[in-house]
């Protein structure tokens, strides 16, 4: 009798173990961990020294820069209306676009007084002759190296350029077949042909990020697909304010989708999407988070950085800006 009871207990424990494993698999495959709104930390995470140095150099402060971008959004009613329209097309809350703009112009560049200025800047780049090269080698040629071969299996531009970015990071500081991968980012190596600044236009979008979401923008908005062979078209799209808003929406949509694939719904937390807009590489970060959760020792939820923290902290005021658009 005792032996039978032990046998039944073993069967019960096995069944519970199998059931638990099945529930975990089901949660990962079908269920989503909904990331709650608000900040995970009570105080703002540290702001990078580069941001502080840039702000001091222009003799301004973060509060002044914040107020300037808020004032621009209050004044530019057509811009806010456009933000709402584009957000609807990409099935995102327009607050995500507002958050990205506010974060960029608070901690990176200072907003100009009028959107019209960005149109003028866009025209100034349209006739320039330049290419995306690293030590004289075009990026289109460099990514044909064997190290990048696995990236050819990517199904879309986001996966393709994310893969190439990841390969560069993996080889950073190393030499492969007499080619040195310098200690800099893929973006810095190839996609800043004019000066050290990496981002451009109202959305402060890098050429690499624009390439990543070009398939999505083509599918939703009908824009021609971008390619490194036509760098002027990339600069036109990221510097034209109307088109820049479209790319911001696509970047946010892509980040939300990347996290959804790993089991996290970040669509209700503008601070997280703003953080990802700031730091990039949403696929790798989402995969890292999933791995940390699976290990049982790491974080359970994504965490906002200084940039996203501000967006969540100012959320009520930022939402009120959306009332200014027609």
PDB file of C-alpha atoms in Angstrom:
ATOM      1  CA  UNK A   1       0.000   0.000   0.000  1.00  0.00           C
ATOM      2  CA  UNK A   2       2.794   2.385   0.944  1.00  0.00           C
ATOM      3  CA  UNK A   3       4.645   1.513  -2.267  1.00  0.00           C
ATOM      4  CA  UNK A   4       1.495   2.253  -4.280  1.00  0.00           C
ATOM      5  CA  UNK A   5       1.073   5.602  -2.530  1.00  0.00           C
ATOM      6  CA  UNK A   6       4.668   6.503  -3.303  1.00  0.00           C
ATOM      7  CA  UNK A   7       4.175   5.523  -6.928  1.00  0.00           C
ATOM      8  CA  UNK A   8       1.047   7.685  -7.201  1.00  0.00           C
ATOM      9  CA  UNK A   9       2.874  10.589  -5.541  1.00  0.00           C
ATOM     10  CA  UNK A  10       5.675  10.334  -8.106  1.00  0.00           C
ATOM     11  CA  UNK A  11       3.107  10.374 -10.928  1.00  0.00           C
ATOM     12  CA  UNK A  12       1.412  13.415  -9.387  1.00  0.00           C
ATOM     13  CA  UNK A  13       4.667  15.334  -9.043  1.00  0.00           C
ATOM     14  CA  UNK A  14       5.626  14.477 -12.608  1.00  0.00           C
ATOM     15  CA  UNK A  15       2.250  15.663 -13.844  1.00  0.00           C
ATOM     16  CA  UNK A  16       2.567  18.920 -11.916  1.00  0.00           C
ATOM     17  CA  UNK A  17       6.065  19.437 -13.273  1.00  0.00           C
ATOM     18  CA  UNK A  18       4.909  18.818 -16.837  1.00  0.00           C
ATOM     19  CA  UNK A  19       1.911  21.098 -16.334  1.00  0.00           C
ATOM     20  CA  UNK A  20       4.101  23.869 -14.996  1.00  0.00           C
ATOM     21  CA  UNK A  21       6.484  23.580 -17.918  1.00  0.00           C
ATOM     22  CA  UNK A  22       3.551  23.631 -20.310  1.00  0.00           C
ATOM     23  CA  UNK A  23       2.169  26.781 -18.654  1.00  0.00           C
ATOM     24  CA  UNK A  24       5.526  28.524 -19.014  1.00  0.00           C
ATOM     25  CA  UNK A  25       5.737  27.541 -22.675  1.00  0.00           C
ATOM     26  CA  UNK A  26       2.171  28.689 -23.288  1.00  0.00           C
ATOM     27  CA  UNK A  27       2.807  32.017 -21.551  1.00  0.00           C
ATOM     28  CA  UNK A  28       5.882  32.578 -23.682  1.00  0.00           C
ATOM     29  CA  UNK A  29       4.176  31.522 -26.898  1.00  0.00           C
ATOM     30  CA  UNK A  30       0.739  33.076 -26.517  1.00  0.00           C
ATOM     31  CA  UNK A  31       0.586  35.215 -23.378  1.00  0.00           C
ATOM     32  CA  UNK A  32       2.301  38.547 -22.978  1.00  0.00           C
ATOM     33  CA  UNK A  33       3.802  40.131 -19.901  1.00  0.00           C
ATOM     34  CA  UNK A  34       2.171  43.560 -19.904  1.00  0.00           C
ATOM     35  CA  UNK A  35       4.724  46.145 -18.813  1.00  0.00           C
ATOM     36  CA  UNK A  36       2.888  48.527 -16.451  1.00  0.00           C
ATOM     37  CA  UNK A  37       2.889  52.270 -16.954  1.00  0.00           C
ATOM     38  CA  UNK A  38       5.144  54.568 -14.940  1.00  0.00           C
ATOM     39  CA  UNK A  39       8.778  54.447 -13.915  1.00  0.00           C
ATOM     40  CA  UNK A  40      10.395  51.477 -12.229  1.00  0.00           C
ATOM     41  CA  UNK A  41      12.761  53.736 -10.274  1.00  0.00           C
ATOM     42  CA  UNK A  42      11.760  56.610  -7.995  1.00  0.00           C
ATOM     43  CA  UNK A  43      14.665  58.807  -9.046  1.00  0.00           C
ATOM     44  CA  UNK A  44      16.022  59.566 -12.496  1.00  0.00           C
ATOM     45  CA  UNK A  45      18.914  57.321 -13.614  1.00  0.00           C
ATOM     46  CA  UNK A  46      22.248  59.072 -14.281  1.00  0.00           C
ATOM     47  CA  UNK A  47      22.499  61.273 -17.370  1.00  0.00           C
ATOM     48  CA  UNK A  48      25.580  60.537 -19.536  1.00  0.00           C
ATOM     49  CA  UNK A  49      28.496  62.943 -19.353  1.00  0.00           C
ATOM     50  CA  UNK A  50      28.306  63.540 -23.122  1.00  0.00           C
ATOM     51  CA  UNK A  51      24.814  64.971 -22.763  1.00  0.00           C
ATOM     52  CA  UNK A  52      25.874  67.214 -19.881  1.00  0.00           C
ATOM     53  CA  UNK A  53      28.939  68.428 -21.783  1.00  0.00           C
ATOM     54  CA  UNK A  54      26.879  69.229 -24.873  1.00  0.00           C
ATOM     55  CA  UNK A  55      24.333  71.121 -22.803  1.00  0.00           C
ATOM     56  CA  UNK A  56      26.984  73.193 -21.025  1.00  0.00           C
ATOM     57  CA  UNK A  57      28.714  73.960 -24.329  1.00  0.00           C
ATOM     58  CA  UNK A  58      25.582  75.656 -25.613  1.00  0.00           C
ATOM     59  CA  UNK A  59      25.112  77.491 -22.312  1.00  0.00           C
ATOM     60  CA  UNK A  60      21.715  76.019 -21.607  1.00  0.00           C
ATOM     61  CA  UNK A  61      20.110  73.585 -19.178  1.00  0.00           C
ATOM     62  CA  UNK A  62      17.904  70.516 -19.425  1.00  0.00           C
ATOM     63  CA  UNK A  63      14.825  72.369 -18.133  1.00  0.00           C
ATOM     64  CA  UNK A  64      15.367  75.109 -20.731  1.00  0.00           C
ATOM     65  CA  UNK A  65      15.719  72.560 -23.529  1.00  0.00           C
ATOM     66  CA  UNK A  66      12.646  70.692 -22.311  1.00  0.00           C
ATOM     67  CA  UNK A  67      10.572  73.875 -22.292  1.00  0.00           C
ATOM     68  CA  UNK A  68      11.776  74.731 -25.793  1.00  0.00           C
ATOM     69  CA  UNK A  69      10.600  71.475 -27.381  1.00  0.00           C
ATOM     70  CA  UNK A  70       7.329  71.657 -25.451  1.00  0.00           C
ATOM     71  CA  UNK A  71       6.823  75.204 -26.752  1.00  0.00           C
ATOM     72  CA  UNK A  72       7.521  74.041 -30.309  1.00  0.00           C
ATOM     73  CA  UNK A  73       4.917  71.304 -30.052  1.00  0.00           C
ATOM     74  CA  UNK A  74       2.379  73.732 -28.570  1.00  0.00           C
ATOM     75  CA  UNK A  75       2.976  76.187 -31.400  1.00  0.00           C
ATOM     76  CA  UNK A  76       3.084  73.739 -34.323  1.00  0.00           C
ATOM     77  CA  UNK A  77      -0.524  72.559 -34.459  1.00  0.00           C
ATOM     78  CA  UNK A  78      -0.101  71.013 -37.921  1.00  0.00           C
ATOM     79  CA  UNK A  79       2.844  68.992 -36.628  1.00  0.00           C
ATOM     80  CA  UNK A  80       0.783  67.615 -33.736  1.00  0.00           C
ATOM     81  CA  UNK A  81      -2.064  66.776 -36.109  1.00  0.00           C
ATOM     82  CA  UNK A  82       0.430  64.953 -38.335  1.00  0.00           C
ATOM     83  CA  UNK A  83       1.773  63.055 -35.316  1.00  0.00           C
ATOM     84  CA  UNK A  84      -1.743  61.799 -34.570  1.00  0.00           C
ATOM     85  CA  UNK A  85      -2.362  60.739 -38.159  1.00  0.00           C
ATOM     86  CA  UNK A  86       0.932  58.875 -38.452  1.00  0.00           C
ATOM     87  CA  UNK A  87       0.483  57.211 -35.061  1.00  0.00           C
ATOM     88  CA  UNK A  88      -2.893  55.875 -36.201  1.00  0.00           C
ATOM     89  CA  UNK A  89      -1.321  54.456 -39.376  1.00  0.00           C
ATOM     90  CA  UNK A  90       1.291  52.586 -37.318  1.00  0.00           C
ATOM     91  CA  UNK A  91      -1.233  51.569 -34.639  1.00  0.00           C
ATOM     92  CA  UNK A  92       0.589  53.232 -31.753  1.00  0.00           C
ATOM     93  CA  UNK A  93      -0.395  55.811 -29.163  1.00  0.00           C
ATOM     94  CA  UNK A  94       0.822  59.236 -30.426  1.00  0.00           C
ATOM     95  CA  UNK A  95       2.348  59.877 -26.998  1.00  0.00           C
ATOM     96  CA  UNK A  96       5.195  57.555 -28.037  1.00  0.00           C
ATOM     97  CA  UNK A  97       6.150  59.963 -30.840  1.00  0.00           C
ATOM     98  CA  UNK A  98       5.880  62.969 -28.544  1.00  0.00           C
ATOM     99  CA  UNK A  99       8.049  61.202 -25.970  1.00  0.00           C
ATOM    100  CA  UNK A 100      10.772  60.478 -28.523  1.00  0.00           C
ATOM    101  CA  UNK A 101      10.820  64.112 -29.659  1.00  0.00           C
ATOM    102  CA  UNK A 102      10.913  65.481 -26.126  1.00  0.00           C
ATOM    103  CA  UNK A 103      13.660  63.113 -25.030  1.00  0.00           C
ATOM    104  CA  UNK A 104      15.874  63.906 -28.028  1.00  0.00           C
ATOM    105  CA  UNK A 105      15.534  67.667 -27.699  1.00  0.00           C
ATOM    106  CA  UNK A 106      15.962  67.680 -23.941  1.00  0.00           C
ATOM    107  CA  UNK A 107      19.106  65.570 -23.742  1.00  0.00           C
ATOM    108  CA  UNK A 108      20.643  65.768 -27.205  1.00  0.00           C
ATOM    109  CA  UNK A 109      20.044  68.703 -29.545  1.00  0.00           C
ATOM    110  CA  UNK A 110      18.080  71.828 -28.679  1.00  0.00           C
ATOM    111  CA  UNK A 111      14.854  72.326 -30.618  1.00  0.00           C
ATOM    112  CA  UNK A 112      14.812  75.173 -33.112  1.00  0.00           C
ATOM    113  CA  UNK A 113      12.113  77.803 -33.013  1.00  0.00           C
ATOM    114  CA  UNK A 114      10.150  76.557 -36.019  1.00  0.00           C
ATOM    115  CA  UNK A 115       9.643  73.337 -37.967  1.00  0.00           C
ATOM    116  CA  UNK A 116      10.339  75.368 -41.125  1.00  0.00           C
ATOM    117  CA  UNK A 117      14.025  75.457 -40.154  1.00  0.00           C
ATOM    118  CA  UNK A 118      14.206  71.681 -40.532  1.00  0.00           C
ATOM    119  CA  UNK A 119      12.893  71.898 -44.096  1.00  0.00           C
ATOM    120  CA  UNK A 120      15.697  74.329 -44.928  1.00  0.00           C
ATOM    121  CA  UNK A 121      18.305  72.015 -43.407  1.00  0.00           C
ATOM    122  CA  UNK A 122      16.914  69.072 -45.368  1.00  0.00           C
ATOM    123  CA  UNK A 123      17.354  70.967 -48.635  1.00  0.00           C
ATOM    124  CA  UNK A 124      20.968  71.786 -47.751  1.00  0.00           C
ATOM    125  CA  UNK A 125      21.861  68.073 -47.825  1.00  0.00           C
ATOM    126  CA  UNK A 126      19.917  67.144 -50.959  1.00  0.00           C
ATOM    127  CA  UNK A 127      22.620  68.095 -53.453  1.00  0.00           C
ATOM    128  CA  UNK A 128      25.691  66.853 -51.588  1.00  0.00           C
ATOM    129  CA  UNK A 129      27.836  64.052 -52.970  1.00  0.00           C
ATOM    130  CA  UNK A 130      28.787  61.546 -50.289  1.00  0.00           C
ATOM    131  CA  UNK A 131      28.830  57.821 -49.494  1.00  0.00           C
ATOM    132  CA  UNK A 132      28.771  55.553 -46.460  1.00  0.00           C
ATOM    133  CA  UNK A 133      32.335  54.235 -46.181  1.00  0.00           C
ATOM    134  CA  UNK A 134      34.758  52.849 -43.621  1.00  0.00           C
ATOM    135  CA  UNK A 135      38.443  53.331 -44.456  1.00  0.00           C
ATOM    136  CA  UNK A 136      37.430  53.884 -48.060  1.00  0.00           C
ATOM    137  CA  UNK A 137      35.325  50.709 -48.285  1.00  0.00           C
ATOM    138  CA  UNK A 138      31.590  51.192 -48.986  1.00  0.00           C
ATOM    139  CA  UNK A 139      29.316  49.569 -46.426  1.00  0.00           C
ATOM    140  CA  UNK A 140      27.651  47.585 -49.240  1.00  0.00           C
ATOM    141  CA  UNK A 141      31.010  45.958 -49.983  1.00  0.00           C
ATOM    142  CA  UNK A 142      32.103  45.511 -46.364  1.00  0.00           C
ATOM    143  CA  UNK A 143      28.992  43.534 -45.354  1.00  0.00           C
ATOM    144  CA  UNK A 144      29.784  40.938 -48.024  1.00  0.00           C
ATOM    145  CA  UNK A 145      32.575  39.654 -45.773  1.00  0.00           C
ATOM    146  CA  UNK A 146      32.134  36.070 -44.459  1.00  0.00           C
ATOM    147  CA  UNK A 147      31.439  37.302 -40.919  1.00  0.00           C
ATOM    148  CA  UNK A 148      28.133  38.744 -42.123  1.00  0.00           C
ATOM    149  CA  UNK A 149      27.015  35.696 -44.128  1.00  0.00           C
ATOM    150  CA  UNK A 150      24.352  34.605 -41.616  1.00  0.00           C
ATOM    151  CA  UNK A 151      22.632  37.993 -41.964  1.00  0.00           C
ATOM    152  CA  UNK A 152      21.622  37.108 -45.508  1.00  0.00           C
ATOM    153  CA  UNK A 153      18.904  34.896 -44.011  1.00  0.00           C
ATOM    154  CA  UNK A 154      17.125  37.919 -42.518  1.00  0.00           C
ATOM    155  CA  UNK A 155      13.532  38.297 -43.632  1.00  0.00           C
ATOM    156  CA  UNK A 156      13.320  42.088 -43.572  1.00  0.00           C
ATOM    157  CA  UNK A 157      15.429  45.239 -43.292  1.00  0.00           C
ATOM    158  CA  UNK A 158      15.063  45.423 -39.508  1.00  0.00           C
ATOM    159  CA  UNK A 159      16.461  41.938 -38.992  1.00  0.00           C
ATOM    160  CA  UNK A 160      19.118  42.436 -41.698  1.00  0.00           C
ATOM    161  CA  UNK A 161      20.660  45.650 -40.409  1.00  0.00           C
ATOM    162  CA  UNK A 162      20.253  44.621 -36.782  1.00  0.00           C
ATOM    163  CA  UNK A 163      22.212  41.475 -37.593  1.00  0.00           C
ATOM    164  CA  UNK A 164      24.961  43.443 -39.320  1.00  0.00           C
ATOM    165  CA  UNK A 165      25.139  45.812 -36.363  1.00  0.00           C
ATOM    166  CA  UNK A 166      25.420  42.838 -33.989  1.00  0.00           C
ATOM    167  CA  UNK A 167      28.204  41.224 -36.072  1.00  0.00           C
ATOM    168  CA  UNK A 168      30.181  44.454 -35.931  1.00  0.00           C
ATOM    169  CA  UNK A 169      29.774  44.592 -32.136  1.00  0.00           C
ATOM    170  CA  UNK A 170      30.919  40.972 -31.802  1.00  0.00           C
ATOM    171  CA  UNK A 171      34.126  41.735 -33.714  1.00  0.00           C
ATOM    172  CA  UNK A 172      34.700  45.208 -32.300  1.00  0.00           C
ATOM    173  CA  UNK A 173      38.351  45.710 -31.344  1.00  0.00           C
ATOM    174  CA  UNK A 174      39.439  42.575 -33.208  1.00  0.00           C
ATOM    175  CA  UNK A 175      41.131  41.834 -36.523  1.00  0.00           C
ATOM    176  CA  UNK A 176      39.630  39.336 -38.964  1.00  0.00           C
ATOM    177  CA  UNK A 177      41.519  38.442 -42.165  1.00  0.00           C
ATOM    178  CA  UNK A 178      43.704  41.539 -41.802  1.00  0.00           C
ATOM    179  CA  UNK A 179      40.656  43.793 -41.375  1.00  0.00           C
ATOM    180  CA  UNK A 180      40.468  45.664 -38.081  1.00  0.00           C
ATOM    181  CA  UNK A 181      37.120  46.347 -36.481  1.00  0.00           C
ATOM    182  CA  UNK A 182      37.863  49.525 -34.591  1.00  0.00           C
ATOM    183  CA  UNK A 183      36.481  50.197 -31.117  1.00  0.00           C
ATOM    184  CA  UNK A 184      33.520  52.197 -32.374  1.00  0.00           C
ATOM    185  CA  UNK A 185      29.929  51.462 -33.288  1.00  0.00           C
ATOM    186  CA  UNK A 186      28.783  50.284 -36.695  1.00  0.00           C
ATOM    187  CA  UNK A 187      26.958  53.611 -36.998  1.00  0.00           C
ATOM    188  CA  UNK A 188      30.110  55.604 -36.231  1.00  0.00           C
ATOM    189  CA  UNK A 189      32.233  53.589 -38.647  1.00  0.00           C
ATOM    190  CA  UNK A 190      30.020  53.915 -41.708  1.00  0.00           C
ATOM    191  CA  UNK A 191      27.118  56.291 -41.264  1.00  0.00           C
ATOM    192  CA  UNK A 192      28.479  59.700 -40.294  1.00  0.00           C
ATOM    193  CA  UNK A 193      30.165  60.993 -43.441  1.00  0.00           C
ATOM    194  CA  UNK A 194      30.165  64.673 -42.422  1.00  0.00           C
ATOM    195  CA  UNK A 195      31.034  65.001 -38.750  1.00  0.00           C
ATOM    196  CA  UNK A 196      30.862  63.232 -35.407  1.00  0.00           C
ATOM    197  CA  UNK A 197      27.113  63.801 -34.962  1.00  0.00           C
ATOM    198  CA  UNK A 198      25.249  60.577 -35.538  1.00  0.00           C
ATOM    199  CA  UNK A 199      21.663  61.781 -35.890  1.00  0.00           C
ATOM    200  CA  UNK A 200      19.736  64.296 -37.961  1.00  0.00           C
ATOM    201  CA  UNK A 201      16.504  66.240 -38.322  1.00  0.00           C
ATOM    202  CA  UNK A 202      13.516  66.736 -36.076  1.00  0.00           C
ATOM    203  CA  UNK A 203      13.597  63.113 -34.926  1.00  0.00           C
ATOM    204  CA  UNK A 204      17.407  62.976 -34.638  1.00  0.00           C
ATOM    205  CA  UNK A 205      17.368  59.699 -36.578  1.00  0.00           C
ATOM    206  CA  UNK A 206      20.557  57.959 -37.647  1.00  0.00           C
ATOM    207  CA  UNK A 207      20.931  56.664 -41.225  1.00  0.00           C
ATOM    208  CA  UNK A 208      21.410  53.135 -39.849  1.00  0.00           C
ATOM    209  CA  UNK A 209      18.136  53.258 -37.928  1.00  0.00           C
ATOM    210  CA  UNK A 210      16.335  54.552 -41.017  1.00  0.00           C
ATOM    211  CA  UNK A 211      17.681  51.594 -42.996  1.00  0.00           C
ATOM    212  CA  UNK A 212      16.441  49.203 -40.318  1.00  0.00           C
ATOM    213  CA  UNK A 213      12.807  50.334 -40.586  1.00  0.00           C
ATOM    214  CA  UNK A 214      12.692  51.042 -44.318  1.00  0.00           C
ATOM    215  CA  UNK A 215      10.678  47.882 -45.100  1.00  0.00           C
ATOM    216  CA  UNK A 216       8.076  48.816 -42.491  1.00  0.00           C
ATOM    217  CA  UNK A 217       7.865  52.407 -43.776  1.00  0.00           C
ATOM    218  CA  UNK A 218       7.522  51.135 -47.333  1.00  0.00           C
ATOM    219  CA  UNK A 219       4.718  48.769 -46.359  1.00  0.00           C
ATOM    220  CA  UNK A 220       2.726  51.214 -44.223  1.00  0.00           C
ATOM    221  CA  UNK A 221       3.464  54.607 -45.775  1.00  0.00           C
ATOM    222  CA  UNK A 222       4.476  53.658 -49.301  1.00  0.00           C
ATOM    223  CA  UNK A 223       7.854  55.420 -49.243  1.00  0.00           C
ATOM    224  CA  UNK A 224      10.558  54.047 -51.527  1.00  0.00           C
ATOM    225  CA  UNK A 225      12.860  51.606 -49.763  1.00  0.00           C
ATOM    226  CA  UNK A 226      16.120  53.139 -48.626  1.00  0.00           C
ATOM    227  CA  UNK A 227      19.504  51.748 -49.587  1.00  0.00           C
ATOM    228  CA  UNK A 228      23.110  52.783 -48.836  1.00  0.00           C
ATOM    229  CA  UNK A 229      23.536  53.247 -52.606  1.00  0.00           C
ATOM    230  CA  UNK A 230      21.350  56.351 -52.360  1.00  0.00           C
ATOM    231  CA  UNK A 231      22.492  58.165 -49.201  1.00  0.00           C
ATOM    232  CA  UNK A 232      20.865  61.433 -50.270  1.00  0.00           C
ATOM    233  CA  UNK A 233      17.437  59.755 -50.101  1.00  0.00           C
ATOM    234  CA  UNK A 234      18.177  58.614 -46.545  1.00  0.00           C
ATOM    235  CA  UNK A 235      19.062  62.133 -45.452  1.00  0.00           C
ATOM    236  CA  UNK A 236      15.982  63.518 -47.202  1.00  0.00           C
ATOM    237  CA  UNK A 237      13.732  61.145 -45.280  1.00  0.00           C
ATOM    238  CA  UNK A 238      15.261  61.663 -41.841  1.00  0.00           C
ATOM    239  CA  UNK A 239      15.611  65.445 -42.198  1.00  0.00           C
ATOM    240  CA  UNK A 240      12.242  66.305 -43.766  1.00  0.00           C
ATOM    241  CA  UNK A 241       9.992  66.931 -40.719  1.00  0.00           C
ATOM    242  CA  UNK A 242       6.928  65.255 -42.253  1.00  0.00           C
ATOM    243  CA  UNK A 243       8.865  62.137 -43.199  1.00  0.00           C
ATOM    244  CA  UNK A 244      10.822  62.187 -39.941  1.00  0.00           C
ATOM    245  CA  UNK A 245       7.604  61.726 -37.961  1.00  0.00           C
ATOM    246  CA  UNK A 246       6.831  58.656 -40.061  1.00  0.00           C
ATOM    247  CA  UNK A 247      10.219  57.147 -39.251  1.00  0.00           C
ATOM    248  CA  UNK A 248       9.814  57.890 -35.538  1.00  0.00           C
ATOM    249  CA  UNK A 249       6.502  56.004 -35.599  1.00  0.00           C
ATOM    250  CA  UNK A 250       8.105  53.102 -37.461  1.00  0.00           C
ATOM    251  CA  UNK A 251      11.007  52.931 -34.980  1.00  0.00           C
ATOM    252  CA  UNK A 252       8.556  52.807 -32.074  1.00  0.00           C
ATOM    253  CA  UNK A 253       6.376  50.209 -33.819  1.00  0.00           C
ATOM    254  CA  UNK A 254       9.435  48.091 -34.558  1.00  0.00           C
ATOM    255  CA  UNK A 255      10.558  48.220 -30.912  1.00  0.00           C
ATOM    256  CA  UNK A 256       7.090  47.243 -29.677  1.00  0.00           C
ATOM    257  CA  UNK A 257       7.004  44.330 -32.111  1.00  0.00           C
ATOM    258  CA  UNK A 258      10.518  43.204 -31.152  1.00  0.00           C
ATOM    259  CA  UNK A 259       9.546  43.002 -27.479  1.00  0.00           C
ATOM    260  CA  UNK A 260       6.237  41.360 -28.292  1.00  0.00           C
ATOM    261  CA  UNK A 261       8.118  38.559 -30.036  1.00  0.00           C
ATOM    262  CA  UNK A 262       9.953  37.931 -26.773  1.00  0.00           C
ATOM    263  CA  UNK A 263       6.778  37.985 -24.679  1.00  0.00           C
ATOM    264  CA  UNK A 264       6.563  41.597 -23.461  1.00  0.00           C
ATOM    265  CA  UNK A 265       3.930  44.205 -24.221  1.00  0.00           C
ATOM    266  CA  UNK A 266       5.594  47.625 -23.882  1.00  0.00           C
ATOM    267  CA  UNK A 267       2.939  49.523 -25.837  1.00  0.00           C
ATOM    268  CA  UNK A 268       1.479  51.097 -22.682  1.00  0.00           C
ATOM    269  CA  UNK A 269       4.737  52.553 -21.363  1.00  0.00           C
ATOM    270  CA  UNK A 270       6.050  55.561 -23.343  1.00  0.00           C
ATOM    271  CA  UNK A 271       9.109  55.743 -21.103  1.00  0.00           C
ATOM    272  CA  UNK A 272      10.252  52.316 -22.264  1.00  0.00           C
ATOM    273  CA  UNK A 273       9.696  53.047 -25.951  1.00  0.00           C
ATOM    274  CA  UNK A 274      11.498  56.376 -25.489  1.00  0.00           C
ATOM    275  CA  UNK A 275      14.404  54.557 -23.854  1.00  0.00           C
ATOM    276  CA  UNK A 276      14.612  52.180 -26.808  1.00  0.00           C
ATOM    277  CA  UNK A 277      14.384  55.090 -29.235  1.00  0.00           C
ATOM    278  CA  UNK A 278      17.405  56.505 -27.434  1.00  0.00           C
ATOM    279  CA  UNK A 279      19.563  53.378 -27.122  1.00  0.00           C
ATOM    280  CA  UNK A 280      18.462  51.331 -30.170  1.00  0.00           C
ATOM    281  CA  UNK A 281      18.975  47.592 -30.771  1.00  0.00           C
ATOM    282  CA  UNK A 282      15.490  46.541 -29.566  1.00  0.00           C
ATOM    283  CA  UNK A 283      15.821  42.945 -30.766  1.00  0.00           C
ATOM    284  CA  UNK A 284      18.989  42.243 -28.867  1.00  0.00           C
ATOM    285  CA  UNK A 285      17.719  43.996 -25.753  1.00  0.00           C
ATOM    286  CA  UNK A 286      14.414  42.121 -25.840  1.00  0.00           C
ATOM    287  CA  UNK A 287      16.224  38.804 -26.251  1.00  0.00           C
ATOM    288  CA  UNK A 288      18.558  39.662 -23.362  1.00  0.00           C
ATOM    289  CA  UNK A 289      15.582  40.464 -21.151  1.00  0.00           C
ATOM    290  CA  UNK A 290      13.852  37.214 -22.018  1.00  0.00           C
ATOM    291  CA  UNK A 291      17.045  35.306 -21.211  1.00  0.00           C
ATOM    292  CA  UNK A 292      17.363  37.128 -17.879  1.00  0.00           C
ATOM    293  CA  UNK A 293      13.789  36.262 -16.957  1.00  0.00           C
ATOM    294  CA  UNK A 294      14.262  32.638 -17.994  1.00  0.00           C
ATOM    295  CA  UNK A 295      17.361  32.343 -15.800  1.00  0.00           C
ATOM    296  CA  UNK A 296      15.341  33.358 -12.765  1.00  0.00           C
ATOM    297  CA  UNK A 297      18.151  35.613 -11.620  1.00  0.00           C
ATOM    298  CA  UNK A 298      17.745  38.702 -13.771  1.00  0.00           C
ATOM    299  CA  UNK A 299      15.269  41.511 -14.285  1.00  0.00           C
ATOM    300  CA  UNK A 300      11.603  40.715 -14.783  1.00  0.00           C
ATOM    301  CA  UNK A 301      10.677  43.859 -16.724  1.00  0.00           C
ATOM    302  CA  UNK A 302      12.391  46.395 -18.988  1.00  0.00           C
ATOM    303  CA  UNK A 303      13.648  49.467 -17.160  1.00  0.00           C
ATOM    304  CA  UNK A 304      13.643  53.051 -18.418  1.00  0.00           C
ATOM    305  CA  UNK A 305      16.865  55.045 -18.653  1.00  0.00           C
ATOM    306  CA  UNK A 306      17.259  58.753 -17.810  1.00  0.00           C
ATOM    307  CA  UNK A 307      15.647  59.703 -21.126  1.00  0.00           C
ATOM    308  CA  UNK A 308      12.597  57.472 -20.771  1.00  0.00           C
ATOM    309  CA  UNK A 309      12.275  58.328 -17.084  1.00  0.00           C
ATOM    310  CA  UNK A 310      11.688  61.988 -17.976  1.00  0.00           C
ATOM    311  CA  UNK A 311       8.964  61.027 -20.464  1.00  0.00           C
ATOM    312  CA  UNK A 312       7.086  58.996 -17.863  1.00  0.00           C
ATOM    313  CA  UNK A 313       7.613  61.664 -15.221  1.00  0.00           C
ATOM    314  CA  UNK A 314       6.165  64.386 -17.487  1.00  0.00           C
ATOM    315  CA  UNK A 315       3.509  62.182 -19.031  1.00  0.00           C
ATOM    316  CA  UNK A 316       0.442  64.230 -18.057  1.00  0.00           C
ATOM    317  CA  UNK A 317       1.926  67.425 -19.469  1.00  0.00           C
ATOM    318  CA  UNK A 318       3.075  65.663 -22.641  1.00  0.00           C
ATOM    319  CA  UNK A 319      -0.355  64.151 -23.220  1.00  0.00           C
ATOM    320  CA  UNK A 320      -1.878  67.619 -22.976  1.00  0.00           C
ATOM    321  CA  UNK A 321       0.228  68.636 -26.000  1.00  0.00           C
ATOM    322  CA  UNK A 322      -1.779  66.252 -28.140  1.00  0.00           C
ATOM    323  CA  UNK A 323      -4.840  68.420 -27.519  1.00  0.00           C
ATOM    324  CA  UNK A 324      -3.203  71.253 -29.453  1.00  0.00           C
ATOM    325  CA  UNK A 325      -3.373  69.483 -32.812  1.00  0.00           C
ATOM    326  CA  UNK A 326      -6.419  69.719 -35.023  1.00  0.00           C
TER     327      UNK A 326
END
